[in-house]
Coordinates of C-alpha atoms and ligand atoms in Angstrom, one line a residue:
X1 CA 16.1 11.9 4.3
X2 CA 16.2 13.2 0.7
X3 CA 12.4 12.2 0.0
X4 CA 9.0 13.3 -1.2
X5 CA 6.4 10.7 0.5
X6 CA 3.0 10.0 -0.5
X7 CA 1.1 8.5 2.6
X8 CA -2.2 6.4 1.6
X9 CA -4.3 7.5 4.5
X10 CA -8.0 7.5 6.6
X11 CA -6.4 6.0 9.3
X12 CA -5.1 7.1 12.8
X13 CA -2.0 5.1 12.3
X14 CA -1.7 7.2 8.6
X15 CA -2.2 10.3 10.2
X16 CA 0.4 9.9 12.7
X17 CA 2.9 8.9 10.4
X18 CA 2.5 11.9 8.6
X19 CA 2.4 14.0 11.5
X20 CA 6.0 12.2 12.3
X21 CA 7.3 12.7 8.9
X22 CA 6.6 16.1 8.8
X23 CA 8.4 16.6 12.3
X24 CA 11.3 15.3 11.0
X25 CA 11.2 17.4 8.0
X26 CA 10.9 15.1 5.2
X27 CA 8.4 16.3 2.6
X28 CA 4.8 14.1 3.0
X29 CA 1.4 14.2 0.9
X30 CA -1.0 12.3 2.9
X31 CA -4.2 11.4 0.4
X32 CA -7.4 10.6 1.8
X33 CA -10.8 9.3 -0.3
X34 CA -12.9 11.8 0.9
X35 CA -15.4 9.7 2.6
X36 CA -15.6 11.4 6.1
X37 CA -17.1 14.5 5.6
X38 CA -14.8 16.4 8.6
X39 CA -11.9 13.9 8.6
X40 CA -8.9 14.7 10.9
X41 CA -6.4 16.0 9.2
X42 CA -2.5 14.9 9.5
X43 CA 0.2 17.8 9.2
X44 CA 1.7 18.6 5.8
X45 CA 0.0 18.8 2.3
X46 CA -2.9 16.6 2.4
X47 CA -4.8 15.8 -1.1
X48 CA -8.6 13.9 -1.4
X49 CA -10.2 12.3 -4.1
X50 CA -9.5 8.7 -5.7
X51 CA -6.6 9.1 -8.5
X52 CA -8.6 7.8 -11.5
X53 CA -7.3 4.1 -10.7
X54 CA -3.7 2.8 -11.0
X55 CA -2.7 4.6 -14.2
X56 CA -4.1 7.8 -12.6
X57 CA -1.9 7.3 -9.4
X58 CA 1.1 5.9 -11.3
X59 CA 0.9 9.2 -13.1
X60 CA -0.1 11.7 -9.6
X61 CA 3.2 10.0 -8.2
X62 CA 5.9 10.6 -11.7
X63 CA 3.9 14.3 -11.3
X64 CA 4.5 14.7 -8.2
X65 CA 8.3 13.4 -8.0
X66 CA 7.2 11.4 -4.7
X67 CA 10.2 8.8 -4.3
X68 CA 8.2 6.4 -1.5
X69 CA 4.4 5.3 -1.0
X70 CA 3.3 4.0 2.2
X71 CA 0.0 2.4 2.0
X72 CA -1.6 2.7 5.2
X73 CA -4.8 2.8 4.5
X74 CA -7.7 0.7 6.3
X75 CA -7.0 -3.4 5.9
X76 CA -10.2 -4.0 4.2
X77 CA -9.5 -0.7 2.0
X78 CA -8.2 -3.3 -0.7
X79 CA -9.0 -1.4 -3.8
X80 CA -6.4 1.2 -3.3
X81 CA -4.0 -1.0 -2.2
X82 CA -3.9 -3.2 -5.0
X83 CA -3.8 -0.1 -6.8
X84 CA -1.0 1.6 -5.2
X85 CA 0.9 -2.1 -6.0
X86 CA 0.3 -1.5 -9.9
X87 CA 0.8 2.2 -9.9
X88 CA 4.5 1.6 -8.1
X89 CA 5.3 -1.4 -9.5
X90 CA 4.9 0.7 -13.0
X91 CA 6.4 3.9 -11.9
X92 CA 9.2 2.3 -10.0
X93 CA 8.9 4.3 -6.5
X94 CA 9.3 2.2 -3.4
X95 CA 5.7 1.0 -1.3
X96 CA 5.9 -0.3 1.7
X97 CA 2.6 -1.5 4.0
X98 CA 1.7 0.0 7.2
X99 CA -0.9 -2.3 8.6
X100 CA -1.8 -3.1 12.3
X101 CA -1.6 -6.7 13.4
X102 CA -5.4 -7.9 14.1
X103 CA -6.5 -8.6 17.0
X104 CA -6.6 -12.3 18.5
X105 CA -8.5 -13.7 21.3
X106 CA -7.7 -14.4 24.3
X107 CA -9.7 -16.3 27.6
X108 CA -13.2 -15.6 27.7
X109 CA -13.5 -14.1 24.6
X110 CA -16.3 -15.2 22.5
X111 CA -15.3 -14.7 19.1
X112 CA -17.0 -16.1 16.0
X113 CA -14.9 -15.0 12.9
X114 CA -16.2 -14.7 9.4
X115 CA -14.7 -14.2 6.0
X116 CA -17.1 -11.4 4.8
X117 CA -20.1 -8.7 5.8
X118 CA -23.0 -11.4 4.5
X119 CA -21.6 -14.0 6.8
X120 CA -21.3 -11.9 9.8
X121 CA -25.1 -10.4 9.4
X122 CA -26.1 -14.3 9.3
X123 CA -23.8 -15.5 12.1
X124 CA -24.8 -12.4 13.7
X125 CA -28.9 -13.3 13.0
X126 CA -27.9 -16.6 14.8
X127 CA -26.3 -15.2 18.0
X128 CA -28.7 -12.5 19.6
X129 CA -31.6 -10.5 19.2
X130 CA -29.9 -7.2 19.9
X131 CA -26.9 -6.0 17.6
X132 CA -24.4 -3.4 17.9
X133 CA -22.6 -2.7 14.5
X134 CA -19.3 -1.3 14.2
X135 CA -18.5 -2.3 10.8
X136 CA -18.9 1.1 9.0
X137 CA -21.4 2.9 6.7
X138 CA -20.3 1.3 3.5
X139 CA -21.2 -2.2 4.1
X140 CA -24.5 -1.6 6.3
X141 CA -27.1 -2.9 3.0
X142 CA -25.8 -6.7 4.0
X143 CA -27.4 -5.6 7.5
X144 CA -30.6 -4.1 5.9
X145 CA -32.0 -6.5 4.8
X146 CA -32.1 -8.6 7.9
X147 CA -35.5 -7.5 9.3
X148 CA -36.2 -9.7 12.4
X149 CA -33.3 -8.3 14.6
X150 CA -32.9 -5.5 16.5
X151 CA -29.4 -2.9 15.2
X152 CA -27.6 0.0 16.5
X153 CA -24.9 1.0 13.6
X154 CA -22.6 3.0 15.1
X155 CA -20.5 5.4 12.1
X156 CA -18.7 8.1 11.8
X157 CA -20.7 10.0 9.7
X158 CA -24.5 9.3 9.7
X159 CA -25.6 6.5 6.5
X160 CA -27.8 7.8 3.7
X161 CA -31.7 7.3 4.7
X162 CA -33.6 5.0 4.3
X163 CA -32.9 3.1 7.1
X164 CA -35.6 0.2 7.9
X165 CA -37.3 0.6 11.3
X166 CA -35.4 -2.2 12.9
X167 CA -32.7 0.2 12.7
X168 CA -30.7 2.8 14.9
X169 CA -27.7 5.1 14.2
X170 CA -25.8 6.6 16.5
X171 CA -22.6 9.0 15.3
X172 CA -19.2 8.6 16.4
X173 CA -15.4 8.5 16.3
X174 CA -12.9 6.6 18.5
X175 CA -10.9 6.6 20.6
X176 CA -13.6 4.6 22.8
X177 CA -12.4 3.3 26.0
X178 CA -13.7 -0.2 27.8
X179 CA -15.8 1.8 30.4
X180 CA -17.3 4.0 27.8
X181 CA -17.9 0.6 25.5
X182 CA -19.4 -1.0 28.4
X183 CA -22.1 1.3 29.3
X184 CA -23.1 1.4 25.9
X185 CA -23.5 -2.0 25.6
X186 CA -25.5 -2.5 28.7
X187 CA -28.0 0.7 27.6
X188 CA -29.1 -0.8 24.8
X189 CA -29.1 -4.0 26.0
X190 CA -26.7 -5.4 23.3
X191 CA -26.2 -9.4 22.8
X192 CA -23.7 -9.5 20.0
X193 CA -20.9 -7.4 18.4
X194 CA -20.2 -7.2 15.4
X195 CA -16.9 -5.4 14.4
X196 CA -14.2 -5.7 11.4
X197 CA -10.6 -7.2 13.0
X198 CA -9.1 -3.8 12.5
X199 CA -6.7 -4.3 15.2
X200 CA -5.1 -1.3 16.9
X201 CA -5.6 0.3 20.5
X202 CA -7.9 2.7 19.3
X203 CA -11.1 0.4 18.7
X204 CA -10.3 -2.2 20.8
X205 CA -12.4 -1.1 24.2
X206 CA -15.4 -2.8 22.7
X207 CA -14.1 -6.2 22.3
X208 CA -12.4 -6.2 26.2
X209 CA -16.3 -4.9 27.0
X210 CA -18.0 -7.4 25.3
X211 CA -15.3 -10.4 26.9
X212 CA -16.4 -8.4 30.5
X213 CA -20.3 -9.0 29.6
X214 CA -20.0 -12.2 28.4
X215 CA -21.8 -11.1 25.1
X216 CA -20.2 -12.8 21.8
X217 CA -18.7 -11.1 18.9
X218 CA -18.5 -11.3 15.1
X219 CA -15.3 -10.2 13.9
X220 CA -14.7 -10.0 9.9
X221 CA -11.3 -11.0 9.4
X222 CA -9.0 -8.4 7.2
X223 CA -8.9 -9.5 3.7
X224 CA -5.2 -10.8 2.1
X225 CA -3.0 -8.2 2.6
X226 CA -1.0 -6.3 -0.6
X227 CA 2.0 -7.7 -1.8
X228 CA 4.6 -5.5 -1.0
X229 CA 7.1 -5.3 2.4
X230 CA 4.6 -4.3 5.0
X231 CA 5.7 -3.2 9.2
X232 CA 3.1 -2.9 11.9
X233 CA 4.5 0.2 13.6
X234 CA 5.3 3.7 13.0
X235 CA 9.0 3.7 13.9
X236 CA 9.2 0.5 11.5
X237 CA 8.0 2.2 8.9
X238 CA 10.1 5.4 9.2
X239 CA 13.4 3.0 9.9
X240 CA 12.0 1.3 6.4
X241 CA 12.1 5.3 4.7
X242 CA 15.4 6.3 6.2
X243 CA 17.0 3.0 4.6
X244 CA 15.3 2.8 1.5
X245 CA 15.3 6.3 0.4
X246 CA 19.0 7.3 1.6
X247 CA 20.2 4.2 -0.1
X248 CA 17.9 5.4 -3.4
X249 CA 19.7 8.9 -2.7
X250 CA 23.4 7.3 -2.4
X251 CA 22.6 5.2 -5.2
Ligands
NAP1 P1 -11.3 1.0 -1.5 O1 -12.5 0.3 -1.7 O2 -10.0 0.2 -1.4 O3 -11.0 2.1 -2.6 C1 -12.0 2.5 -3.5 C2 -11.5 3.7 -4.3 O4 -11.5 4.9 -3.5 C3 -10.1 3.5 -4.8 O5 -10.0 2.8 -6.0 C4 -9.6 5.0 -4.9 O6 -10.2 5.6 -6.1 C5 -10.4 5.6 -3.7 N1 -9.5 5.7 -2.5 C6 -9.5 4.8 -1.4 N2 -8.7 5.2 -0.5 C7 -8.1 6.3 -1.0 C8 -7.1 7.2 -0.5 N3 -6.5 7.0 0.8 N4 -6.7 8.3 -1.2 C9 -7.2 8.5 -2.5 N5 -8.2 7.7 -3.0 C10 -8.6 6.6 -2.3 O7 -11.4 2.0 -0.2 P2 -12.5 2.1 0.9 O8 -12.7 0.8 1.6 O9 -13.7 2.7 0.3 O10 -11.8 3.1 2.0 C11 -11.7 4.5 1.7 C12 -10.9 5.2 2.7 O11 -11.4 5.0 4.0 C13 -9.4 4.7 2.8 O12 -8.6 5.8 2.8 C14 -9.4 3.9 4.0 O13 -8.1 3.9 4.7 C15 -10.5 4.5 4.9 N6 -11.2 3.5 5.8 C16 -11.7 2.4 5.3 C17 -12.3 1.5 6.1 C18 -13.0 0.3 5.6 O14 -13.5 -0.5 6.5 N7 -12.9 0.0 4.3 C19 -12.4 1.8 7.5 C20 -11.8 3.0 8.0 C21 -11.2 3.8 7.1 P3 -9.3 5.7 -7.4 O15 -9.3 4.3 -8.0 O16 -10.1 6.7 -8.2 O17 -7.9 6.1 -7.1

């Protein structure tokens, strides 16, 4: 595969699609925001920092001759998607979407979805007393400022004090398995989730443990995904490389 990929990244999914590429030989530039302060790292050349907006990227990507962008960054990271859309829509390099399905419910599950971080912290305020938050550090102020409920934000890296007293961190990265979920939920005597619909395996042990407990969750449904061809898988998007970038090469 005659190609220079850039990989939008800061997610597993990214990072093993870089790790694939690289096996396979073709030249890959994973970029990553810089917001985890120890993020795994994918193999081959990995940049971080934002581009300066579209024009900046449109520019990084004629700089750095890279002939496909995959965007697989996180679904509700829609600011650099709609980005990457300008940037290779003006450059003319091929973008394709690598996005995880979202989850959907099935029996027992007790699932009140929401459009938006406001509306899960009220639907949440509704539903229980004691919450676990998985939603990430960046949207925790809509949490905040509800003061008569009891949370426990769970993030990778540990949010910026002040946090109000009605509030508990607790640091860590997935994978997190059902059991693991489970006994969590139990200790700190959680009655409602609240979680983004990421999708994906590796986040999904707290919605099976939360369908096992009976305890109801508030999922923030992904935002409208970029307009470009998107795959769910891996594979698919390396079949979608091999095609368009030989035919580019042919061509
Ligand atoms: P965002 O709101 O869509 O992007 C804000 C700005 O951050 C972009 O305009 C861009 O700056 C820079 N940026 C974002 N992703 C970048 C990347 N992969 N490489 C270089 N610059 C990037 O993004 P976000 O929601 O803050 O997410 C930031 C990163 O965290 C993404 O890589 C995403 O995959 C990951 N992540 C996000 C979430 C989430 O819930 N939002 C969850 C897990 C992981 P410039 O305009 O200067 O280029």
């Amino acid at each position: 595969m005659g190609a220079r990929v850039l990989v939008l990244g800061g997610t597993a999914q990214a990072r093993l699609l870089a790790n694939q590429l690289n096996e396979l030989g073709v030249p890959v530039v994973s970029s990553l925001a810089g917001r985890v302060r120890e993020p795994k790292l994918p193999a081959g050349e990995v940049r971080t920092g934002g581009f300066g907006g579209p024009c900046g990227m449109a520019e990084y990507l004629r700089g750095e001759r890279i002939t496909a962008l995959v965007d697989a960054t996180h679904p509700f990271a829609t600011r650099i998607s709609e980005n990457a859309v300008t940037a290779t829509t003006d450059s003319g390099v091929e973008m394709l979407v690598l996005r995880r399905a979202p989850w959907t419910p099935g029996p027992g599950d007790d699932w009140h979805r929401v459009g938006s971080l406001p509306e899960a912290a009220e639907t949440a305020r509704r539903l229980g007393s004691r919450v676990l938050l998985t939603t990430g550090r960046q949207g925790l102020h809509h949490f905040t400022r509800v003061r008569d409920r009891w949370f426990l934000a769970r993030t990778v890296d540990a949010p910026d004090p002040p946090l109000p007293s009605n509030m508990t961190t607790i640091s860590a990265r997935g994978p997190f398995t059902t059991e693991a979920e489970r006994e969590l939920l139990l200790e700190r005597r959680i009655d409602v989730l609240v979680s983004k619909n990421s999708g994906g395996p590796m986040t999904e042990g707290k919605l099976a443990a939360a369908r096992e407990l009976g305890i109801p969750v508030v999922l923030v449904e992904q935002p409208q995904p970029p307009h470009a061809p998107t795959v769910d898988s891996v594979p698919d998007a390396i079949a979608w490389l091999r095609e368009r970038v030989d035919r580019l090469h042919a061509g």
